[in-house]
XYZ file of C-alpha atoms in Angstrom:
453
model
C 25.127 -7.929 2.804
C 21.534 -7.725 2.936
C 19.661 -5.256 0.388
C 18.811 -2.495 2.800
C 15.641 -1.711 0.756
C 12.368 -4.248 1.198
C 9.063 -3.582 -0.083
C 8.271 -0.748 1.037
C 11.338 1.419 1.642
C 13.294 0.978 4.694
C 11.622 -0.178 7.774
C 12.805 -1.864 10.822
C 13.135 -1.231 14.979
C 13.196 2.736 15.543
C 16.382 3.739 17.133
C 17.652 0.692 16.196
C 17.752 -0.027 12.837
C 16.175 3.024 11.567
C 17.760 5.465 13.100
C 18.963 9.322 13.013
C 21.987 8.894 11.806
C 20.486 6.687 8.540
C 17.641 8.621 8.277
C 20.058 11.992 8.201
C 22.407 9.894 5.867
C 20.003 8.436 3.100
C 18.119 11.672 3.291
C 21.651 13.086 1.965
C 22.306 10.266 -0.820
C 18.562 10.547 -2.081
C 19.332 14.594 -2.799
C 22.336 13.249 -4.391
C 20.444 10.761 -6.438
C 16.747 12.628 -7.085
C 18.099 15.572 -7.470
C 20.382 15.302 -10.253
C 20.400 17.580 -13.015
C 19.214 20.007 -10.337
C 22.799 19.936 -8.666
C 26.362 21.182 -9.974
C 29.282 20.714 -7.582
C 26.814 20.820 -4.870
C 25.120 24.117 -6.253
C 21.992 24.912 -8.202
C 22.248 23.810 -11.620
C 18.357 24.755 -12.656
C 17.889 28.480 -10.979
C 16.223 27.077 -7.850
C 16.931 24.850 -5.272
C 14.863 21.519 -5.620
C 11.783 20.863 -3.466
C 11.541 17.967 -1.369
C 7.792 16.815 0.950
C 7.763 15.159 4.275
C 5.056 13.681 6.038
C 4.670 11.089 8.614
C 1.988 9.070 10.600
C 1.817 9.849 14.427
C 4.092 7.080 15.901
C 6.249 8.977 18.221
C 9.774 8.015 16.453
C 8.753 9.550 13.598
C 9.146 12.984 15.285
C 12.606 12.450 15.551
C 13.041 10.920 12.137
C 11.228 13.469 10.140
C 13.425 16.277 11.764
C 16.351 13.971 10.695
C 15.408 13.472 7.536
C 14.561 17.708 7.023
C 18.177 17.832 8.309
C 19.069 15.466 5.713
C 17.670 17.162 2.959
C 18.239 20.919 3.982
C 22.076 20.706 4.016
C 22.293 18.645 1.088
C 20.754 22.593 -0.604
C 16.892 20.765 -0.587
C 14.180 23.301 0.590
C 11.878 21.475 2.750
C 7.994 21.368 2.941
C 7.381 19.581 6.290
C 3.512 18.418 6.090
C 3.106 16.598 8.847
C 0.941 13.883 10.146
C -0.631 12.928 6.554
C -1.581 9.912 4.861
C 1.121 8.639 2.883
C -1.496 8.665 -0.489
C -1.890 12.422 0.793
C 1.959 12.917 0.429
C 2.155 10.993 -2.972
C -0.922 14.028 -4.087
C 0.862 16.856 -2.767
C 4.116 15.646 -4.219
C 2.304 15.412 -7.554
C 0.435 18.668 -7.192
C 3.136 20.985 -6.454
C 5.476 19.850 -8.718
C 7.873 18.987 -5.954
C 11.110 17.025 -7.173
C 10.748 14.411 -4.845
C 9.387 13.605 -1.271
C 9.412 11.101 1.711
C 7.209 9.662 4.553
C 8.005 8.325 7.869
C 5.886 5.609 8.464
C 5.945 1.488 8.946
C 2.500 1.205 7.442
C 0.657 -1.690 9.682
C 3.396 -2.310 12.208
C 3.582 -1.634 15.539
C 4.235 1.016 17.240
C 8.133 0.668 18.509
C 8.726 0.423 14.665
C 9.111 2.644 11.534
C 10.186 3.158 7.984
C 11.354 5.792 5.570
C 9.914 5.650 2.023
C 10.708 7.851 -0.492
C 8.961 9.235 -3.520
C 9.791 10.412 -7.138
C 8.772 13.336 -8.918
C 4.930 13.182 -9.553
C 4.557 11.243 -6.111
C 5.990 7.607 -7.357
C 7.285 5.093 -5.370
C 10.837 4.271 -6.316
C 12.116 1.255 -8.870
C 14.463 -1.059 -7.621
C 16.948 0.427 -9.491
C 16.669 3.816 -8.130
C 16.371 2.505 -4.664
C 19.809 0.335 -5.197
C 21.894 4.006 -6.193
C 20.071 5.521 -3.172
C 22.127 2.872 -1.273
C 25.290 3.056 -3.359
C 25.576 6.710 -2.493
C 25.230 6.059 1.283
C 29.193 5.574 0.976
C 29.559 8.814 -1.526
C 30.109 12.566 -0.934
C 27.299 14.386 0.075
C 26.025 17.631 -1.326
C 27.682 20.170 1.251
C 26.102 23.971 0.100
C 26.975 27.051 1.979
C 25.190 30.538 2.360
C 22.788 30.789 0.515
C 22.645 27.579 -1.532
C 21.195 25.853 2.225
C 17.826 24.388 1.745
C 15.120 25.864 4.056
C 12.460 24.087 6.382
C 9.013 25.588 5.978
C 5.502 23.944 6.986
C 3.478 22.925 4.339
C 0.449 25.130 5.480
C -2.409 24.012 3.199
C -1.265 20.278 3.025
C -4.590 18.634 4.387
C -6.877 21.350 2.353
C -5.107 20.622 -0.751
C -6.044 16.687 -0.185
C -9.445 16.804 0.889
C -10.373 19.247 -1.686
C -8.687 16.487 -4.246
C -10.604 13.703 -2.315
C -13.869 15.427 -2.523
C -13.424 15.891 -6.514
C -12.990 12.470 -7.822
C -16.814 11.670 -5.522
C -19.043 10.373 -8.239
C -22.297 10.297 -6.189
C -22.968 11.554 -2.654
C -23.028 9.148 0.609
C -26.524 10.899 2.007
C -28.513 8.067 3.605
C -25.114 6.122 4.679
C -24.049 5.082 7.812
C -20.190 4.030 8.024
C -18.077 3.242 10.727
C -14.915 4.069 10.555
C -11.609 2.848 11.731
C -8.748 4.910 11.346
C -6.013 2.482 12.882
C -5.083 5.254 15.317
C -3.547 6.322 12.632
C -2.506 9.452 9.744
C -5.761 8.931 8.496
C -7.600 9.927 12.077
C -8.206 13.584 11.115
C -8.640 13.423 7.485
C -11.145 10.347 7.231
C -13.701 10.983 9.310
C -13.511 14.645 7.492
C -14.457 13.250 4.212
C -16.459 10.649 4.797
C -18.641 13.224 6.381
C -18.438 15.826 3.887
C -19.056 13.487 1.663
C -22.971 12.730 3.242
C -22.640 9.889 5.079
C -23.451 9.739 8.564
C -20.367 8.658 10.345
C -19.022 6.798 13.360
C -15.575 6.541 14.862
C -13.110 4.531 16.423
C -9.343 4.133 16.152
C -9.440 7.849 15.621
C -7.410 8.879 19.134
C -3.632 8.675 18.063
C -1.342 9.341 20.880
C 2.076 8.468 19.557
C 1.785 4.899 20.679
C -1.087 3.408 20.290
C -1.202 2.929 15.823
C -2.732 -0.049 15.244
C -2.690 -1.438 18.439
C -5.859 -3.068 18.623
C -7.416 -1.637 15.736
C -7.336 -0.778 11.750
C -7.281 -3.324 8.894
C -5.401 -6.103 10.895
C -8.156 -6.259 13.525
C -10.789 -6.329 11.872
C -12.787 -7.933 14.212
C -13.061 -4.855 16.158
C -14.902 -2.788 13.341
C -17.132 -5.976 12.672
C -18.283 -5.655 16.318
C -18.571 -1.798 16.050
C -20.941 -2.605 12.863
C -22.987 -4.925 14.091
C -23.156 -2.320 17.404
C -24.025 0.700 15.884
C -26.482 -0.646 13.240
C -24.332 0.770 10.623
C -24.344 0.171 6.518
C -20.976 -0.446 6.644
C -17.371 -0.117 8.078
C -14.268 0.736 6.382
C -10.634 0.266 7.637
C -7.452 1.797 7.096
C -3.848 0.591 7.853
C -1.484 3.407 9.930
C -0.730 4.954 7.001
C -4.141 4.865 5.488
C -2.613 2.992 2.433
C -5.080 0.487 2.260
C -9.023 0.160 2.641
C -10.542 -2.889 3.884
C -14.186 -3.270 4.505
C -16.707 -5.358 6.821
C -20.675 -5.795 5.277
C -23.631 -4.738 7.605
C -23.468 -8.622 8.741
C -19.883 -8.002 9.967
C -18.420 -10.250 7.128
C -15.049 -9.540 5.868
C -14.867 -7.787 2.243
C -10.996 -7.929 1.357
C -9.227 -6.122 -1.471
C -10.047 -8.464 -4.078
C -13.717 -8.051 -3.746
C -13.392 -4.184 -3.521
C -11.701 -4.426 -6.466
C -14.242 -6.656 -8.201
C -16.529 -4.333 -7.187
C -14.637 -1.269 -8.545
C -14.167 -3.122 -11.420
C -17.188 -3.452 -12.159
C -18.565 -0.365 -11.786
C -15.972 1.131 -14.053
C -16.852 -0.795 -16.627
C -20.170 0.102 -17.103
C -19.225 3.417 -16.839
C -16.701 3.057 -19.551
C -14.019 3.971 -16.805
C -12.178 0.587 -17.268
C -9.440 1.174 -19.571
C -8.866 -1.765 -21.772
C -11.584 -3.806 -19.583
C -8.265 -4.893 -17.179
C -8.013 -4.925 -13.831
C -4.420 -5.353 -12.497
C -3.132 -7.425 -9.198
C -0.970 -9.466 -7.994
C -0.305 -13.201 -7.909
C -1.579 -13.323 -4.176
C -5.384 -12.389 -5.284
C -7.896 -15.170 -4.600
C -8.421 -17.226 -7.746
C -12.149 -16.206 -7.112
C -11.209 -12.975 -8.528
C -10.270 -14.086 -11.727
C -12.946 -16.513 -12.269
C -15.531 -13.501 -11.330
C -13.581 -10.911 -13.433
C -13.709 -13.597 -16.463
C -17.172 -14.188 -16.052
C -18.048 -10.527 -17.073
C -15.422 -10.130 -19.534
C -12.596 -8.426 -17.637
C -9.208 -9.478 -17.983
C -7.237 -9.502 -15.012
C -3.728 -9.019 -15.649
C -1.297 -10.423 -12.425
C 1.703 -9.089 -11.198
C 4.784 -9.831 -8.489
C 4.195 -9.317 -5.431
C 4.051 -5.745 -4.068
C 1.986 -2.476 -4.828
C 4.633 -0.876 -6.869
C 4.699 -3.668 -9.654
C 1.152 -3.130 -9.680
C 1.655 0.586 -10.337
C 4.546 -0.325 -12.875
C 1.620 -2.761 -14.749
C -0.632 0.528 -14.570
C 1.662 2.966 -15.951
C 3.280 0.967 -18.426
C -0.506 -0.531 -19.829
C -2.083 2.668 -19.157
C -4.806 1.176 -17.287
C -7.032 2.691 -14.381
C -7.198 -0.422 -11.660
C -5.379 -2.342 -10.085
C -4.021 -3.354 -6.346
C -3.629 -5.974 -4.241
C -5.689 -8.162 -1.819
C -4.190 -6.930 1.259
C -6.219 -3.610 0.573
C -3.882 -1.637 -1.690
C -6.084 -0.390 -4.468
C -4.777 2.280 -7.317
C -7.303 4.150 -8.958
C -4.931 5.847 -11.391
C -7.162 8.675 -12.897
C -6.742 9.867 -8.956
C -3.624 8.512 -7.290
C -0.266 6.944 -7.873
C -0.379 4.675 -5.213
C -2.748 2.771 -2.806
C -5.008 4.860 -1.352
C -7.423 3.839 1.723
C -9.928 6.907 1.985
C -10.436 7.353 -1.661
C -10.982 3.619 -2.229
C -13.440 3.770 0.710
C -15.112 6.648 -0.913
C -15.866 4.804 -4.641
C -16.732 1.955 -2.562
C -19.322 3.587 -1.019
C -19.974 6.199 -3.499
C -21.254 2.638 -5.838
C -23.443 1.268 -2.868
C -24.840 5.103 -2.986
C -25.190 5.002 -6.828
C -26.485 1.746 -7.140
C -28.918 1.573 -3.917
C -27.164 -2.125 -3.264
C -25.368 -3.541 0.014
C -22.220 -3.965 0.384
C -22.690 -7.762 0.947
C -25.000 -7.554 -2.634
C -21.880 -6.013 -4.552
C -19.674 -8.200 -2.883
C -21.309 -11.544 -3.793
C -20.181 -10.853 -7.488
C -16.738 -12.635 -6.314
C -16.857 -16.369 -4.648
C -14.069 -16.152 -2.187
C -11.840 -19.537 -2.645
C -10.853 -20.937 0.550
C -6.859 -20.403 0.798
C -4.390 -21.751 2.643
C -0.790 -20.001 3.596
C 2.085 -22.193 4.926
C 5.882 -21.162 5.792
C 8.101 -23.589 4.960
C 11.310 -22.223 7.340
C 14.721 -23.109 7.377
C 14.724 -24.084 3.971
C 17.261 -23.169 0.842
C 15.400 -20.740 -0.790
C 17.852 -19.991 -3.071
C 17.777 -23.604 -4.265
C 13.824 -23.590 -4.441
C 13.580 -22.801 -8.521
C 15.937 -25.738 -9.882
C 14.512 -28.326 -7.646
C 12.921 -31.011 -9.885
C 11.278 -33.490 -7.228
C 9.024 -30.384 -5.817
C 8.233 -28.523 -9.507
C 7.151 -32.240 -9.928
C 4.990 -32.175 -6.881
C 3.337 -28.979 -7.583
C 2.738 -30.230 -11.601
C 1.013 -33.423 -10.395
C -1.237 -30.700 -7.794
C -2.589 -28.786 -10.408
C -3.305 -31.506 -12.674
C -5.077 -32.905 -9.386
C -7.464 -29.391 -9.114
C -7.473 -28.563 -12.501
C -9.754 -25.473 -13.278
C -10.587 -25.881 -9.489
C -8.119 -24.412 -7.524
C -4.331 -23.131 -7.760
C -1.196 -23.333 -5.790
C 1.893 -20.928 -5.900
C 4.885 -21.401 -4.371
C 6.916 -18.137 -3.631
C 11.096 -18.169 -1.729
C 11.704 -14.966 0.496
C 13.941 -12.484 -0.815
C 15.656 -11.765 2.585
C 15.435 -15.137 4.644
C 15.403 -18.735 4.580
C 11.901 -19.407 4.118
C 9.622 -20.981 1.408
C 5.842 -19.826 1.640
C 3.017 -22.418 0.191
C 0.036 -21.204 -0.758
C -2.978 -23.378 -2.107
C -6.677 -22.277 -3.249
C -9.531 -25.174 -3.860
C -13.085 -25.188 -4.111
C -13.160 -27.125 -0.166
C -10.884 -26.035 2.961
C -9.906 -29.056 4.167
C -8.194 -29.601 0.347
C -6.138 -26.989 0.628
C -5.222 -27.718 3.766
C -4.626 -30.965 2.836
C -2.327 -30.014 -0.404
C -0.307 -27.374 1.280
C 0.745 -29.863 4.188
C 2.139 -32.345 1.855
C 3.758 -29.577 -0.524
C 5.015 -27.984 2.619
C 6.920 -31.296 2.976
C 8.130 -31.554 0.105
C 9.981 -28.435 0.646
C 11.205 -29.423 3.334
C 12.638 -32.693 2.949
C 13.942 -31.131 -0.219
C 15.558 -27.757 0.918
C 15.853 -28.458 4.961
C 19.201 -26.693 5.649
């Protein structure tokens, strides 16, 4: 059976696959299994019941899945802080800042509409290990907690949930926005309310779009997978700069005054940067994943940063944080952690440093951004393929040897089997297009003739 768990919590069809009945049920086995030590026989153990946060973006399932999961939590002896439509970075804060035992959002990040996801979060507003996400399944099939009288958890709103963040927001702002003009695009999205809030406090002058959720509409259109529509908006409105955010305002992506792309790796070269000369850069390392463009490493060596790579996946790149204690890291799909402020990605305070160092240093966005050269890269999905049988096949770790002997210091290729179906992705960087191109075709092959089911 298949690990219930991805990435990024549980996410799937709503009503479907995520449905009340799961999201009532793992609500109960996460009390079980975060709230240990607070529990004894299904009463308090500590002199209080434990505190659990929910939040959600606006999708219209997640109505029904956030009263589920209160349910969930509230007759497993959990007292409830419902927060709302927040961004899930928002819900990690408050988490963190109220001392809450643990917490969860409703959200499937940049999917559509029709689908959602429950992801849950430890004390101090971390996303779950494995580990802790595998006995979260396990006690799907236990007892629940069952309390009576007063041992029931309540359900209160968390009143002061969007003050608390913006007020946080606001204090990590190392130099005012005055003299900016940003367009922002909020994916439809948690993010809607909040951004446009900041941004503006902040100084900058600031256009919106994406900012009208109705329940439906998240990132249909719009946010950081389209971001040819905040490009266009840019180029429309004149503006210094756009920034996007995914539906759960996660991740930050940004488009230059020309309406060129900036991607996570380049906001984090810039961040980079700019916390090194600041002596903010702990251990001059910048953390991210095996995905980011081989540009990023060559620009981070050439200014004596070590960049330190990780699995796939936001949470290994918070695990790499913690563990080093270092203060960047994130991924190129937009997920930055600035962990003096956060402990996870977060889209409107990475949008803020961003421009809070175009502010400070009187540059453009495409003048920071040229610090990274952008290798062309080329993704291919090998389907149908024994993935399993991908790591002990000599012929292709032949293939791949004889490739980067081929590019040497020019280029890279990593090859990377899905965890949850038959599928192989290729992916190839050089110094010219049509050589990746050309390289991930013929190790695409490879993998195929080698692993075709």
């Amino acid at each position: 059976m298949p690990r219930l768990f991805g990435t990024d919590g549980v996410r799937g069809l709503a009503n479907e696959k995520i449905t009340v009945e799961l999201a009532v049920s793992l609500a109960q086995a996460a009390s079980v299994v975060l709230g240990k030590g607070r529990f004894a026989d299904g009463r308090r153990a500590s002199g209080r019941r434990p505190v659990g946060v929910i939040a959600r973006d606006p999708r219209v399932s997640g109505e029904f899945l956030a009263a589920a999961v209160a349910a969930g939590f509230a007759s497993s002896g959990v007292d409830v802080l419902d927060a709302g439509i927040i961004p899930t970075p928002a819900a990690a804060f408050l988490i963190a800042d109220i001392k809450a035992d643990f917490g969860v959002v409703i959200s499937a990040s940049h999917n559509p509409a029709p689908d959602n996801g429950i992801k849950f979060f430890a004390v101090g507003g971390t996303k779950l290990p494995d580990e802790v996400e595998d006995r979260i399944e396990a006690a799907l099939g236990e007892q629940k907690l069952s309390p009576t009288g007063v041992e029931v958890g309540r359900i209160r709103r968390f009143a002061d949930a969007e003050d608390r963040y913006i007020v946080h927001l606001m204090s990590t702002l190392p130099h005012r926005l005055d003299g900016l003009h940003v367009v922002l695009d909020c994916a439809n999205g948690a993010a809607s309310g909040i951004s446009p809030e900041v941004f503006t406090l902040a100084g900058a002058r600031v256009t919106v779009i994406g900012t009208d959720p109705d329940g439906y509409n998240i990132n249909d259109g719009v946010g950081s997978t389209h971001l040819d529509v905040l490009a266009a908006a840019v180029l429309e409105h004149g503006a210094d700069v756009g920034i996007a955010h995914d539906g759960d305002a996660d991740r930050c992506l940004a488009v230059d005054h020309l309406g060129r792309i900036v991607d996570g790796d380049q906001i984090m070269a810039i961040l980079a940067l700019s916390m090194k000369e600041r002596g903010l850069l702990r251990e001059n390392t910048l953390v991210a994943t095996v995905m980011s463009n081989l540009g990023l490493r060559v620009a981070m060596a050439e200014h004596g940063i070590t960049l330190l790579q990780t699995a796939v996946g936001d949470r290994y790149v918070l695990e790499a944080l913690n563990e080093k204690k270092l203060s960047l890291g994130g991924e190129q799909s937009g997920h930055v952690i600035m962990s003096d402020f956060a402990t996870t990605g977060d889209g409107i305070l990475t949008g803020l440093q961003l421009l809070s160092e175009m502010a400070r240093t009187g540059r453009s966005l495409a003048e920071l951004a040229s610090v990274m050269t952008v290798y062309p890269q080329i993704m291919v999905n090998v389907r149908g393929v024994d993935h399993h049988g991908f790591a002990s096949d000599e012929v292709i770790a032949a293939a791949v040897k004889a490739v980067e002997a081929r590019l040497g210091g020019g280029g890279r290729v990593l090859l990377r089997p899905s965890g949850t179906e038959p599928l192989v992705r290729v992916m190839v960087e050089a110094e010219e297009q049509s050589v990746a191109e050309e390289i991930a075709n013929s190790l695409a092959a490879v993998v195929l003739e080698r692993l075709a089911l």
